[in-house]
mmCIF file of N, CA, C and O in Angstrom:
data_model
loop_
_atom_site.group_PDB
_atom_site.id
_atom_site.type_symbol
_atom_site.label_atom_id
_atom_site.label_comp_id
_atom_site.label_asym_id
_atom_site.label_seq_id
_atom_site.Cartn_x
_atom_site.Cartn_y
_atom_site.Cartn_z
ATOM 1 N N MET A 1109 -54.966 7.421 -41.904
ATOM 2 C CA MET A 1109 -53.702 7.402 -42.587
ATOM 3 C C MET A 1109 -53.841 6.602 -43.866
ATOM 4 O O MET A 1109 -54.497 5.575 -43.897
ATOM 5 N N ILE A 1110 -53.236 7.093 -44.902
ATOM 6 C CA ILE A 1110 -53.201 6.393 -46.180
ATOM 7 C C ILE A 1110 -51.849 5.706 -46.310
ATOM 8 O O ILE A 1110 -50.810 6.336 -46.149
ATOM 9 N N LYS A 1111 -51.859 4.414 -46.564
ATOM 10 C CA LYS A 1111 -50.624 3.647 -46.764
ATOM 11 C C LYS A 1111 -50.444 3.432 -48.259
ATOM 12 O O LYS A 1111 -51.337 2.953 -48.938
ATOM 13 N N ILE A 1112 -49.283 3.823 -48.770
ATOM 14 C CA ILE A 1112 -48.953 3.629 -50.183
ATOM 15 C C ILE A 1112 -48.081 2.390 -50.274
ATOM 16 O O ILE A 1112 -47.021 2.330 -49.658
ATOM 17 N N LYS A 1113 -48.527 1.399 -51.027
ATOM 18 C CA LYS A 1113 -47.872 0.094 -51.036
ATOM 19 C C LYS A 1113 -47.034 -0.153 -52.296
ATOM 20 O O LYS A 1113 -46.939 -1.271 -52.773
ATOM 21 N N ILE A 1114 -46.392 0.895 -52.800
ATOM 22 C CA ILE A 1114 -45.571 0.761 -53.997
ATOM 23 C C ILE A 1114 -44.361 -0.139 -53.730
ATOM 24 O O ILE A 1114 -44.001 -0.971 -54.565
ATOM 25 N N ALA A 1115 -43.746 -0.005 -52.570
ATOM 26 C CA ALA A 1115 -42.582 -0.844 -52.241
ATOM 27 C C ALA A 1115 -42.963 -2.323 -52.275
ATOM 28 O O ALA A 1115 -42.226 -3.149 -52.822
ATOM 29 N N GLU A 1116 -44.124 -2.651 -51.712
ATOM 30 C CA GLU A 1116 -44.596 -4.039 -51.706
ATOM 31 C C GLU A 1116 -44.839 -4.529 -53.129
ATOM 32 O O GLU A 1116 -44.470 -5.662 -53.474
ATOM 33 N N MET A 1117 -45.468 -3.686 -53.945
ATOM 34 C CA MET A 1117 -45.789 -4.080 -55.322
ATOM 35 C C MET A 1117 -44.518 -4.255 -56.159
ATOM 36 O O MET A 1117 -44.441 -5.174 -56.976
ATOM 37 N N LEU A 1118 -43.547 -3.399 -55.946
ATOM 38 C CA LEU A 1118 -42.282 -3.541 -56.675
ATOM 39 C C LEU A 1118 -41.607 -4.859 -56.309
ATOM 40 O O LEU A 1118 -41.100 -5.570 -57.183
ATOM 41 N N GLY A 1119 -41.612 -5.196 -55.037
ATOM 42 C CA GLY A 1119 -41.032 -6.462 -54.598
ATOM 43 C C GLY A 1119 -41.770 -7.656 -55.174
ATOM 44 O O GLY A 1119 -41.153 -8.611 -55.649
ATOM 45 N N LYS A 1120 -43.078 -7.578 -55.157
ATOM 46 C CA LYS A 1120 -43.910 -8.671 -55.680
ATOM 47 C C LYS A 1120 -43.659 -8.897 -57.166
ATOM 48 O O LYS A 1120 -43.633 -10.031 -57.634
ATOM 49 N N HIS A 1121 -43.464 -7.808 -57.898
ATOM 50 C CA HIS A 1121 -43.268 -7.893 -59.353
ATOM 51 C C HIS A 1121 -41.790 -7.876 -59.753
ATOM 52 O O HIS A 1121 -41.481 -7.829 -60.944
ATOM 53 N N LYS A 1122 -40.913 -7.877 -58.753
ATOM 54 C CA LYS A 1122 -39.472 -7.882 -58.993
ATOM 55 C C LYS A 1122 -39.049 -6.779 -59.967
ATOM 56 O O LYS A 1122 -38.371 -7.018 -60.959
ATOM 57 N N MET A 1123 -39.499 -5.581 -59.652
ATOM 58 C CA MET A 1123 -39.192 -4.405 -60.470
ATOM 59 C C MET A 1123 -38.398 -3.412 -59.651
ATOM 60 O O MET A 1123 -38.536 -3.347 -58.432
ATOM 61 N N SER A 1124 -37.597 -2.610 -60.324
ATOM 62 C CA SER A 1124 -36.897 -1.512 -59.660
ATOM 63 C C SER A 1124 -37.734 -0.248 -59.807
ATOM 64 O O SER A 1124 -38.660 -0.184 -60.624
ATOM 65 N N ARG A 1125 -37.398 0.758 -59.040
ATOM 66 C CA ARG A 1125 -38.092 2.046 -59.163
ATOM 67 C C ARG A 1125 -37.859 2.630 -60.552
ATOM 68 O O ARG A 1125 -38.758 3.224 -61.134
ATOM 69 N N LYS A 1126 -36.663 2.444 -61.080
ATOM 70 C CA LYS A 1126 -36.342 2.939 -62.428
ATOM 71 C C LYS A 1126 -37.223 2.240 -63.468
ATOM 72 O O LYS A 1126 -37.765 2.889 -64.367
ATOM 73 N N ASP A 1127 -37.375 0.917 -63.343
ATOM 74 C CA ASP A 1127 -38.238 0.164 -64.265
ATOM 75 C C ASP A 1127 -39.676 0.683 -64.212
ATOM 76 O O ASP A 1127 -40.331 0.832 -65.246
ATOM 77 N N LEU A 1128 -40.161 0.955 -63.003
ATOM 78 C CA LEU A 1128 -41.522 1.444 -62.838
ATOM 79 C C LEU A 1128 -41.682 2.828 -63.454
ATOM 80 O O LEU A 1128 -42.684 3.103 -64.121
ATOM 81 N N ALA A 1129 -40.696 3.676 -63.264
ATOM 82 C CA ALA A 1129 -40.743 5.019 -63.847
ATOM 83 C C ALA A 1129 -40.808 4.928 -65.369
ATOM 84 O O ALA A 1129 -41.591 5.631 -66.012
ATOM 85 N N GLU A 1130 -40.008 4.055 -65.947
ATOM 86 C CA GLU A 1130 -40.007 3.893 -67.408
ATOM 87 C C GLU A 1130 -41.321 3.305 -67.905
ATOM 88 O O GLU A 1130 -41.843 3.723 -68.939
ATOM 89 N N ALA A 1131 -41.881 2.349 -67.173
ATOM 90 C CA ALA A 1131 -43.122 1.693 -67.596
ATOM 91 C C ALA A 1131 -44.339 2.609 -67.491
ATOM 92 O O ALA A 1131 -45.284 2.477 -68.272
ATOM 93 N N THR A 1132 -44.313 3.539 -66.532
ATOM 94 C CA THR A 1132 -45.479 4.395 -66.304
ATOM 95 C C THR A 1132 -45.335 5.791 -66.889
ATOM 96 O O THR A 1132 -46.332 6.477 -67.081
ATOM 97 N N GLY A 1133 -44.102 6.224 -67.109
ATOM 98 C CA GLY A 1133 -43.882 7.602 -67.536
ATOM 99 C C GLY A 1133 -43.923 8.583 -66.380
ATOM 100 O O GLY A 1133 -43.889 9.795 -66.570
ATOM 101 N N ILE A 1134 -43.972 8.070 -65.159
ATOM 102 C CA ILE A 1134 -43.945 8.908 -63.965
ATOM 103 C C ILE A 1134 -42.473 9.160 -63.634
ATOM 104 O O ILE A 1134 -41.661 8.238 -63.673
ATOM 105 N N ARG A 1135 -42.151 10.409 -63.296
ATOM 106 C CA ARG A 1135 -40.757 10.743 -63.000
ATOM 107 C C ARG A 1135 -40.186 9.842 -61.908
ATOM 108 O O ARG A 1135 -40.880 9.480 -60.966
ATOM 109 N N GLN A 1136 -38.911 9.508 -62.051
ATOM 110 C CA GLN A 1136 -38.251 8.626 -61.103
ATOM 111 C C GLN A 1136 -38.252 9.224 -59.689
ATOM 112 O O GLN A 1136 -38.418 8.498 -58.702
ATOM 113 N N ASN A 1137 -38.115 10.529 -59.585
ATOM 114 C CA ASN A 1137 -38.150 11.200 -58.289
ATOM 115 C C ASN A 1137 -39.525 11.018 -57.627
ATOM 116 O O ASN A 1137 -39.621 10.785 -56.424
ATOM 117 N N THR A 1138 -40.573 11.094 -58.422
ATOM 118 C CA THR A 1138 -41.935 10.903 -57.904
ATOM 119 C C THR A 1138 -42.134 9.465 -57.456
ATOM 120 O O THR A 1138 -42.741 9.211 -56.405
ATOM 121 N N ILE A 1139 -41.621 8.517 -58.221
ATOM 122 C CA ILE A 1139 -41.696 7.107 -57.826
ATOM 123 C C ILE A 1139 -40.990 6.918 -56.483
ATOM 124 O O ILE A 1139 -41.479 6.204 -55.605
ATOM 125 N N GLY A 1140 -39.859 7.589 -56.297
ATOM 126 C CA GLY A 1140 -39.137 7.523 -55.026
ATOM 127 C C GLY A 1140 -39.970 8.045 -53.871
ATOM 128 O O GLY A 1140 -39.974 7.468 -52.779
ATOM 129 N N LEU A 1141 -40.686 9.144 -54.099
ATOM 130 C CA LEU A 1141 -41.557 9.695 -53.051
ATOM 131 C C LEU A 1141 -42.708 8.746 -52.733
ATOM 132 O O LEU A 1141 -43.084 8.582 -51.565
ATOM 133 N N LEU A 1142 -43.264 8.114 -53.751
ATOM 134 C CA LEU A 1142 -44.315 7.114 -53.528
ATOM 135 C C LEU A 1142 -43.758 5.915 -52.764
ATOM 136 O O LEU A 1142 -44.363 5.427 -51.810
ATOM 137 N N TYR A 1143 -42.597 5.459 -53.178
ATOM 138 C CA TYR A 1143 -41.944 4.302 -52.572
ATOM 139 C C TYR A 1143 -41.697 4.532 -51.079
ATOM 140 O O TYR A 1143 -41.923 3.650 -50.261
ATOM 141 N N ASN A 1144 -41.241 5.723 -50.739
ATOM 142 C CA ASN A 1144 -40.939 6.061 -49.343
ATOM 143 C C ASN A 1144 -42.141 6.623 -48.586
ATOM 144 O O ASN A 1144 -42.000 7.029 -47.428
ATOM 145 N N GLU A 1145 -43.288 6.672 -49.239
ATOM 146 C CA GLU A 1145 -44.532 7.190 -48.653
ATOM 147 C C GLU A 1145 -44.358 8.612 -48.129
ATOM 148 O O GLU A 1145 -44.859 8.969 -47.070
ATOM 149 N N GLU A 1146 -43.668 9.418 -48.899
ATOM 150 C CA GLU A 1146 -43.425 10.809 -48.529
ATOM 151 C C GLU A 1146 -44.191 11.784 -49.412
ATOM 152 O O GLU A 1146 -44.112 12.984 -49.202
ATOM 153 N N ILE A 1147 -44.933 11.291 -50.366
ATOM 154 C CA ILE A 1147 -45.631 12.152 -51.318
ATOM 155 C C ILE A 1147 -46.851 12.771 -50.643
ATOM 156 O O ILE A 1147 -47.486 12.153 -49.791
ATOM 157 N N LYS A 1148 -47.170 14.006 -50.998
ATOM 158 C CA LYS A 1148 -48.292 14.725 -50.382
ATOM 159 C C LYS A 1148 -49.567 14.629 -51.212
ATOM 160 O O LYS A 1148 -50.665 14.649 -50.680
ATOM 161 N N ARG A 1149 -49.428 14.570 -52.533
ATOM 162 C CA ARG A 1149 -50.593 14.488 -53.427
ATOM 163 C C ARG A 1149 -50.337 13.420 -54.477
ATOM 164 O O ARG A 1149 -49.226 13.273 -54.963
ATOM 165 N N ILE A 1150 -51.402 12.702 -54.839
ATOM 166 C CA ILE A 1150 -51.281 11.664 -55.859
ATOM 167 C C ILE A 1150 -52.242 11.979 -56.994
ATOM 168 O O ILE A 1150 -53.439 12.175 -56.769
ATOM 169 N N ASP A 1151 -51.720 12.007 -58.184
ATOM 170 C CA ASP A 1151 -52.508 12.265 -59.384
ATOM 171 C C ASP A 1151 -53.295 10.999 -59.745
ATOM 172 O O ASP A 1151 -52.746 9.894 -59.730
ATOM 173 N N VAL A 1152 -54.556 11.136 -60.062
ATOM 174 C CA VAL A 1152 -55.392 9.997 -60.434
ATOM 175 C C VAL A 1152 -54.818 9.283 -61.660
ATOM 176 O O VAL A 1152 -54.867 8.051 -61.759
ATOM 177 N N GLU A 1153 -54.228 10.027 -62.552
ATOM 178 C CA GLU A 1153 -53.603 9.437 -63.749
ATOM 179 C C GLU A 1153 -52.462 8.496 -63.348
ATOM 180 O O GLU A 1153 -52.276 7.439 -63.956
ATOM 181 N N TRP A 1154 -51.700 8.865 -62.312
ATOM 182 C CA TRP A 1154 -50.624 7.984 -61.833
ATOM 183 C C TRP A 1154 -51.202 6.669 -61.321
ATOM 184 O O TRP A 1154 -50.662 5.602 -61.603
ATOM 185 N N LEU A 1155 -52.295 6.771 -60.555
ATOM 186 C CA LEU A 1155 -52.917 5.563 -60.019
ATOM 187 C C LEU A 1155 -53.365 4.640 -61.143
ATOM 188 O O LEU A 1155 -53.180 3.427 -61.070
ATOM 189 N N ASP A 1156 -53.936 5.232 -62.185
ATOM 190 C CA ASP A 1156 -54.365 4.452 -63.347
ATOM 191 C C ASP A 1156 -53.175 3.737 -63.987
ATOM 192 O O ASP A 1156 -53.238 2.541 -64.280
ATOM 193 N N LYS A 1157 -52.079 4.460 -64.174
ATOM 194 C CA LYS A 1157 -50.882 3.872 -64.793
ATOM 195 C C LYS A 1157 -50.291 2.772 -63.909
ATOM 196 O O LYS A 1157 -49.874 1.720 -64.417
ATOM 197 N N LEU A 1158 -50.260 3.002 -62.610
ATOM 198 C CA LEU A 1158 -49.720 2.001 -61.695
ATOM 199 C C LEU A 1158 -50.568 0.730 -61.702
ATOM 200 O O LEU A 1158 -50.029 -0.383 -61.737
ATOM 201 N N CYS A 1159 -51.880 0.883 -61.705
ATOM 202 C CA CYS A 1159 -52.777 -0.277 -61.757
ATOM 203 C C CYS A 1159 -52.577 -1.067 -63.052
ATOM 204 O O CYS A 1159 -52.594 -2.300 -63.041
ATOM 205 N N LYS A 1160 -52.370 -0.359 -64.160
ATOM 206 C CA LYS A 1160 -52.144 -1.042 -65.436
ATOM 207 C C LYS A 1160 -50.834 -1.813 -65.419
ATOM 208 O O LYS A 1160 -50.780 -2.973 -65.842
ATOM 209 N N VAL A 1161 -49.771 -1.184 -64.949
ATOM 210 C CA VAL A 1161 -48.460 -1.847 -64.939
ATOM 211 C C VAL A 1161 -48.466 -3.058 -64.006
ATOM 212 O O VAL A 1161 -47.956 -4.119 -64.355
ATOM 213 N N PHE A 1162 -49.043 -2.913 -62.826
ATOM 214 C CA PHE A 1162 -49.061 -4.001 -61.855
ATOM 215 C C PHE A 1162 -50.225 -4.973 -62.080
ATOM 216 O O PHE A 1162 -50.307 -6.000 -61.410
ATOM 217 N N ASP A 1163 -51.128 -4.629 -63.002
ATOM 218 C CA ASP A 1163 -52.318 -5.437 -63.272
ATOM 219 C C ASP A 1163 -53.035 -5.743 -61.955
ATOM 220 O O ASP A 1163 -53.218 -6.896 -61.564
ATOM 221 N N CYS A 1164 -53.422 -4.657 -61.270
ATOM 222 C CA CYS A 1164 -54.020 -4.802 -59.948
ATOM 223 C C CYS A 1164 -55.153 -3.797 -59.766
ATOM 224 O O CYS A 1164 -55.410 -2.981 -60.642
ATOM 225 N N SER A 1165 -55.778 -3.865 -58.614
ATOM 226 C CA SER A 1165 -56.814 -2.890 -58.285
ATOM 227 C C SER A 1165 -56.207 -1.786 -57.428
ATOM 228 O O SER A 1165 -55.094 -1.908 -56.920
ATOM 229 N N LEU A 1166 -56.949 -0.732 -57.262
ATOM 230 C CA LEU A 1166 -56.491 0.420 -56.494
ATOM 231 C C LEU A 1166 -56.147 0.054 -55.047
ATOM 232 O O LEU A 1166 -55.185 0.555 -54.480
ATOM 233 N N THR A 1167 -56.923 -0.860 -54.463
ATOM 234 C CA THR A 1167 -56.676 -1.250 -53.072
ATOM 235 C C THR A 1167 -55.377 -2.035 -52.900
ATOM 236 O O THR A 1167 -54.907 -2.212 -51.774
ATOM 237 N N ASP A 1168 -54.804 -2.518 -53.995
ATOM 238 C CA ASP A 1168 -53.497 -3.167 -53.917
ATOM 239 C C ASP A 1168 -52.377 -2.137 -53.813
ATOM 240 O O ASP A 1168 -51.265 -2.461 -53.419
ATOM 241 N N ILE A 1169 -52.680 -0.890 -54.184
ATOM 242 C CA ILE A 1169 -51.673 0.176 -54.214
ATOM 243 C C ILE A 1169 -51.791 1.114 -53.019
ATOM 244 O O ILE A 1169 -50.790 1.528 -52.456
ATOM 245 N N ILE A 1170 -53.015 1.465 -52.656
ATOM 246 C CA ILE A 1170 -53.208 2.347 -51.502
ATOM 247 C C ILE A 1170 -54.247 1.732 -50.564
ATOM 248 O O ILE A 1170 -55.137 1.014 -50.993
ATOM 249 N N GLU A 1171 -54.081 2.028 -49.294
ATOM 250 C CA GLU A 1171 -54.986 1.486 -48.294
ATOM 251 C C GLU A 1171 -55.208 2.536 -47.208
ATOM 252 O O GLU A 1171 -54.298 3.288 -46.871
ATOM 253 N N TYR A 1172 -56.406 2.580 -46.665
ATOM 254 C CA TYR A 1172 -56.754 3.533 -45.619
ATOM 255 C C TYR A 1172 -56.802 2.826 -44.270
ATOM 256 O O TYR A 1172 -57.364 1.735 -44.148
ATOM 257 N N TYR A 1173 -56.199 3.453 -43.262
ATOM 258 C CA TYR A 1173 -56.259 2.967 -41.893
ATOM 259 C C TYR A 1173 -56.754 4.104 -41.007
ATOM 260 O O TYR A 1173 -56.197 5.197 -41.056
ATOM 261 N N PRO A 1174 -57.774 3.868 -40.184
ATOM 262 C CA PRO A 1174 -58.247 4.918 -39.269
ATOM 263 C C PRO A 1174 -57.145 5.317 -38.298
ATOM 264 O O PRO A 1174 -56.274 4.520 -37.954
ATOM 265 N N ASP A 1175 -57.193 6.555 -37.842
ATOM 266 C CA ASP A 1175 -56.163 7.087 -36.954
ATOM 267 C C ASP A 1175 -56.006 6.297 -35.659
ATOM 268 O O ASP A 1175 -54.913 6.218 -35.110
ATOM 269 N N ASP A 1176 -57.089 5.685 -35.175
ATOM 270 C CA ASP A 1176 -56.970 4.945 -33.916
ATOM 271 C C ASP A 1176 -56.216 3.629 -34.080
ATOM 272 O O ASP A 1176 -55.946 2.936 -33.109
ATOM 273 N N MET A 1177 -55.842 3.281 -35.300
ATOM 274 C CA MET A 1177 -55.041 2.085 -35.540
ATOM 275 C C MET A 1177 -53.561 2.415 -35.688
ATOM 276 O O MET A 1177 -52.741 1.542 -35.905
ATOM 277 N N ILE A 1178 -53.207 3.693 -35.568
ATOM 278 C CA ILE A 1178 -51.840 4.137 -35.810
ATOM 279 C C ILE A 1178 -51.178 4.498 -34.486
ATOM 280 O O ILE A 1178 -51.758 5.173 -33.647
ATOM 281 N N THR A 1179 -49.970 4.053 -34.303
ATOM 282 C CA THR A 1179 -49.181 4.517 -33.176
ATOM 283 C C THR A 1179 -47.927 5.170 -33.738
ATOM 284 O O THR A 1179 -47.462 4.807 -34.812
ATOM 285 N N GLU A 1180 -47.422 6.135 -33.040
ATOM 286 C CA GLU A 1180 -46.194 6.791 -33.477
ATOM 287 C C GLU A 1180 -45.161 6.624 -32.387
ATOM 288 O O GLU A 1180 -45.419 6.880 -31.219
ATOM 289 N N GLU A 1181 -44.026 6.110 -32.772
ATOM 290 C CA GLU A 1181 -42.944 5.875 -31.838
ATOM 291 C C GLU A 1181 -41.747 6.710 -32.270
ATOM 292 O O GLU A 1181 -41.650 7.120 -33.406
ATOM 293 N N THR A 1182 -40.844 6.894 -31.361
ATOM 294 C CA THR A 1182 -39.602 7.582 -31.699
ATOM 295 C C THR A 1182 -38.458 6.590 -31.586
ATOM 296 O O THR A 1182 -38.256 5.990 -30.532
ATOM 297 N N ASN A 1183 -37.770 6.387 -32.685
ATOM 298 C CA ASN A 1183 -36.547 5.595 -32.696
ATOM 299 C C ASN A 1183 -35.388 6.559 -32.801
ATOM 300 O O ASN A 1183 -35.567 7.730 -33.123
ATOM 301 N N TYR A 1184 -34.215 6.077 -32.549
ATOM 302 C CA TYR A 1184 -33.045 6.944 -32.604
ATOM 303 C C TYR A 1184 -32.007 6.359 -33.550
ATOM 304 O O TYR A 1184 -31.855 5.156 -33.645
ATOM 305 N N THR A 1185 -31.331 7.225 -34.250
ATOM 306 C CA THR A 1185 -30.270 6.818 -35.154
ATOM 307 C C THR A 1185 -29.025 7.637 -34.851
ATOM 308 O O THR A 1185 -29.122 8.745 -34.352
ATOM 309 N N VAL A 1186 -27.887 7.050 -35.125
ATOM 310 C CA VAL A 1186 -26.630 7.757 -34.903
ATOM 311 C C VAL A 1186 -26.057 8.143 -36.260
ATOM 312 O O VAL A 1186 -25.881 7.300 -37.133
ATOM 313 N N ALA A 1187 -25.836 9.437 -36.433
ATOM 314 C CA ALA A 1187 -25.240 9.947 -37.670
ATOM 315 C C ALA A 1187 -24.253 11.036 -37.303
ATOM 316 O O ALA A 1187 -24.575 11.939 -36.524
ATOM 317 N N GLU A 1188 -23.084 10.938 -37.852
ATOM 318 C CA GLU A 1188 -22.043 11.935 -37.596
ATOM 319 C C GLU A 1188 -21.812 12.102 -36.095
ATOM 320 O O GLU A 1188 -21.702 13.211 -35.577
ATOM 321 N N ASP A 1189 -21.776 10.993 -35.375
ATOM 322 C CA ASP A 1189 -21.535 10.979 -33.927
ATOM 323 C C ASP A 1189 -22.581 11.734 -33.126
ATOM 324 O O ASP A 1189 -22.329 12.173 -32.010
ATOM 325 N N LYS A 1190 -23.768 11.911 -33.696
ATOM 326 C CA LYS A 1190 -24.864 12.559 -32.977
ATOM 327 C C LYS A 1190 -26.067 11.624 -32.987
ATOM 328 O O LYS A 1190 -26.332 10.944 -33.969
ATOM 329 N N ILE A 1191 -26.786 11.607 -31.886
ATOM 330 C CA ILE A 1191 -28.003 10.806 -31.805
ATOM 331 C C ILE A 1191 -29.151 11.682 -32.264
ATOM 332 O O ILE A 1191 -29.378 12.768 -31.734
ATOM 333 N N LYS A 1192 -29.884 11.186 -33.274
ATOM 334 C CA LYS A 1192 -31.002 11.952 -33.817
ATOM 335 C C LYS A 1192 -32.287 11.151 -33.678
ATOM 336 O O LYS A 1192 -32.329 9.968 -33.995
ATOM 337 N N PRO A 1193 -33.363 11.798 -33.204
ATOM 338 C CA PRO A 1193 -34.649 11.092 -33.123
ATOM 339 C C PRO A 1193 -35.277 10.960 -34.509
ATOM 340 O O PRO A 1193 -35.162 11.843 -35.350
ATOM 341 N N VAL A 1194 -35.906 9.824 -34.726
ATOM 342 C CA VAL A 1194 -36.596 9.571 -35.990
ATOM 343 C C VAL A 1194 -37.990 9.068 -35.642
ATOM 344 O O VAL A 1194 -38.133 8.054 -34.961
ATOM 345 N N ALA A 1195 -39.020 9.770 -36.100
ATOM 346 C CA ALA A 1195 -40.398 9.339 -35.843
ATOM 347 C C ALA A 1195 -40.730 8.182 -36.772
ATOM 348 O O ALA A 1195 -40.413 8.205 -37.958
ATOM 349 N N VAL A 1196 -41.351 7.162 -36.232
ATOM 350 C CA VAL A 1196 -41.728 5.986 -37.008
ATOM 351 C C VAL A 1196 -43.208 5.732 -36.780
ATOM 352 O O VAL A 1196 -43.657 5.657 -35.639
ATOM 353 N N ARG A 1197 -43.951 5.604 -37.855
ATOM 354 C CA ARG A 1197 -45.377 5.280 -37.727
ATOM 355 C C ARG A 1197 -45.557 3.793 -37.951
ATOM 356 O O ARG A 1197 -44.987 3.217 -38.859
ATOM 357 N N ARG A 1198 -46.356 3.196 -37.092
ATOM 358 C CA ARG A 1198 -46.656 1.781 -37.231
ATOM 359 C C ARG A 1198 -48.162 1.609 -37.271
ATOM 360 O O ARG A 1198 -48.893 2.300 -36.575
ATOM 361 N N ILE A 1199 -48.599 0.660 -38.049
ATOM 362 C CA ILE A 1199 -50.021 0.331 -38.089
ATOM 363 C C ILE A 1199 -50.230 -0.803 -37.099
ATOM 364 O O ILE A 1199 -49.584 -1.839 -37.178
ATOM 365 N N VAL A 1200 -51.111 -0.572 -36.153
ATOM 366 C CA VAL A 1200 -51.371 -1.556 -35.113
ATOM 367 C C VAL A 1200 -52.833 -1.957 -35.203
ATOM 368 O O VAL A 1200 -53.718 -1.106 -35.141
ATOM 369 N N PHE A 1201 -53.073 -3.207 -35.355
ATOM 370 C CA PHE A 1201 -54.435 -3.703 -35.418
ATOM 371 C C PHE A 1201 -54.839 -4.110 -34.006
ATOM 372 O O PHE A 1201 -54.637 -5.242 -33.581
ATOM 373 N N LYS A 1202 -55.392 -3.146 -33.272
ATOM 374 C CA LYS A 1202 -55.736 -3.388 -31.882
ATOM 375 C C LYS A 1202 -56.755 -4.505 -31.746
ATOM 376 O O LYS A 1202 -56.682 -5.320 -30.841
ATOM 377 N N ASP A 1203 -57.719 -4.560 -32.638
ATOM 378 C CA ASP A 1203 -58.755 -5.582 -32.564
ATOM 379 C C ASP A 1203 -58.249 -6.947 -33.000
ATOM 380 O O ASP A 1203 -58.831 -7.969 -32.656
ATOM 381 N N GLU A 1204 -57.176 -7.000 -33.768
ATOM 382 C CA GLU A 1204 -56.647 -8.263 -34.270
ATOM 383 C C GLU A 1204 -56.201 -9.176 -33.121
ATOM 384 O O GLU A 1204 -56.465 -10.368 -33.127
ATOM 385 N N TYR A 1205 -55.563 -8.588 -32.133
ATOM 386 C CA TYR A 1205 -55.123 -9.363 -30.974
ATOM 387 C C TYR A 1205 -56.324 -9.986 -30.269
ATOM 388 O O TYR A 1205 -56.334 -11.171 -29.950
ATOM 389 N N LEU A 1206 -57.357 -9.164 -30.059
ATOM 390 C CA LEU A 1206 -58.561 -9.668 -29.378
ATOM 391 C C LEU A 1206 -59.260 -10.723 -30.226
ATOM 392 O O LEU A 1206 -59.744 -11.725 -29.700
ATOM 393 N N LYS A 1207 -59.304 -10.515 -31.532
ATOM 394 C CA LYS A 1207 -59.937 -11.485 -32.425
ATOM 395 C C LYS A 1207 -59.209 -12.825 -32.356
ATOM 396 O O LYS A 1207 -59.839 -13.878 -32.217
ATOM 397 N N ASN A 1208 -57.886 -12.787 -32.433
ATOM 398 C CA ASN A 1208 -57.106 -14.025 -32.372
ATOM 399 C C ASN A 1208 -57.266 -14.725 -31.029
ATOM 400 O O ASN A 1208 -57.347 -15.944 -30.956
ATOM 401 N N LYS A 1209 -57.338 -13.942 -29.968
ATOM 402 C CA LYS A 1209 -57.529 -14.498 -28.630
ATOM 403 C C LYS A 1209 -58.888 -15.190 -28.536
ATOM 404 O O LYS A 1209 -59.002 -16.291 -27.988
ATOM 405 N N LEU A 1210 -59.927 -14.584 -29.085
ATOM 406 C CA LEU A 1210 -61.268 -15.159 -29.076
ATOM 407 C C LEU A 1210 -61.313 -16.437 -29.904
ATOM 408 O O LEU A 1210 -61.917 -17.427 -29.486
ATOM 409 N N ILE A 1211 -60.651 -16.448 -31.054
ATOM 410 C CA ILE A 1211 -60.623 -17.642 -31.901
ATOM 411 C C ILE A 1211 -59.963 -18.800 -31.158
ATOM 412 O O ILE A 1211 -60.473 -19.922 -31.134
ATOM 413 N N ARG A 1212 -58.816 -18.518 -30.519
ATOM 414 C CA ARG A 1212 -58.126 -19.573 -29.754
ATOM 415 C C ARG A 1212 -59.000 -20.088 -28.609
ATOM 416 O O ARG A 1212 -59.065 -21.290 -28.355
ATOM 417 N N LYS A 1213 -59.715 -19.176 -27.948
ATOM 418 C CA LYS A 1213 -60.584 -19.570 -26.838
ATOM 419 C C LYS A 1213 -61.704 -20.480 -27.348
ATOM 420 O O LYS A 1213 -62.005 -21.500 -26.744
ATOM 421 N N ASN A 1214 -62.312 -20.120 -28.479
ATOM 422 C CA ASN A 1214 -63.392 -20.933 -29.048
ATOM 423 C C ASN A 1214 -62.876 -22.286 -29.516
ATOM 424 O O ASN A 1214 -63.563 -23.292 -29.352
ATOM 425 N N GLU A 1215 -61.677 -22.349 -30.051
ATOM 426 C CA GLU A 1215 -61.104 -23.614 -30.485
ATOM 427 C C GLU A 1215 -60.854 -24.517 -29.279
ATOM 428 O O GLU A 1215 -61.095 -25.716 -29.341
ATOM 429 N N ASN A 1216 -60.416 -23.932 -28.179
ATOM 430 C CA ASN A 1216 -60.188 -24.729 -26.965
ATOM 431 C C ASN A 1216 -61.504 -25.233 -26.381
ATOM 432 O O ASN A 1216 -61.573 -26.324 -25.845
ATOM 433 N N ASN A 1217 -62.565 -24.443 -26.487
ATOM 434 C CA ASN A 1217 -63.864 -24.833 -25.951
ATOM 435 C C ASN A 1217 -64.526 -25.933 -26.773
ATOM 436 O O ASN A 1217 -65.328 -26.679 -26.259
ATOM 437 N N LYS A 1218 -64.192 -26.067 -28.057
ATOM 438 C CA LYS A 1218 -64.739 -27.132 -28.900
ATOM 439 C C LYS A 1218 -64.377 -28.490 -28.343
ATOM 440 O O LYS A 1218 -65.154 -29.439 -28.423
ATOM 441 N N ASP A 1219 -63.189 -28.604 -27.784
ATOM 442 C CA ASP A 1219 -62.724 -29.873 -27.250
ATOM 443 C C ASP A 1219 -63.527 -30.307 -26.034
ATOM 444 O O ASP A 1219 -63.565 -31.495 -25.691
ATOM 445 N N ASN A 1220 -64.177 -29.351 -25.365
ATOM 446 C CA ASN A 1220 -64.924 -29.648 -24.153
ATOM 447 C C ASN A 1220 -66.329 -30.171 -24.425
ATOM 448 O O ASN A 1220 -67.014 -30.600 -23.524
ATOM 449 N N PHE A 1221 -66.794 -30.130 -25.664
ATOM 450 C CA PHE A 1221 -68.168 -30.555 -25.975
ATOM 451 C C PHE A 1221 -68.228 -31.972 -26.454
ATOM 452 O O PHE A 1221 -67.456 -32.576 -26.999
#
């Protein structure tokens, strides 16, 4: 899965989507699709413009996560008196829990020496 981190970058730089569209020349609708991670294709020229505006590297804007790190859950929302399912993708770092557990175990064992 590719994670598009435009929302994070906008927050970090205290910019609106409209400001970003004006600064990059990318259509505001396209910025919205990037922001909501709903875009299907990304133009390399857009990535270049985004990196220039945010003064960052490509990995600050997009990130790759292997499929085995992704879980998909179903949440529910109520709209117009109807319950509708909404799929939500979450990135889960399965190894992170084990890593933290091992670190805590090693820190506790230091006291025993």
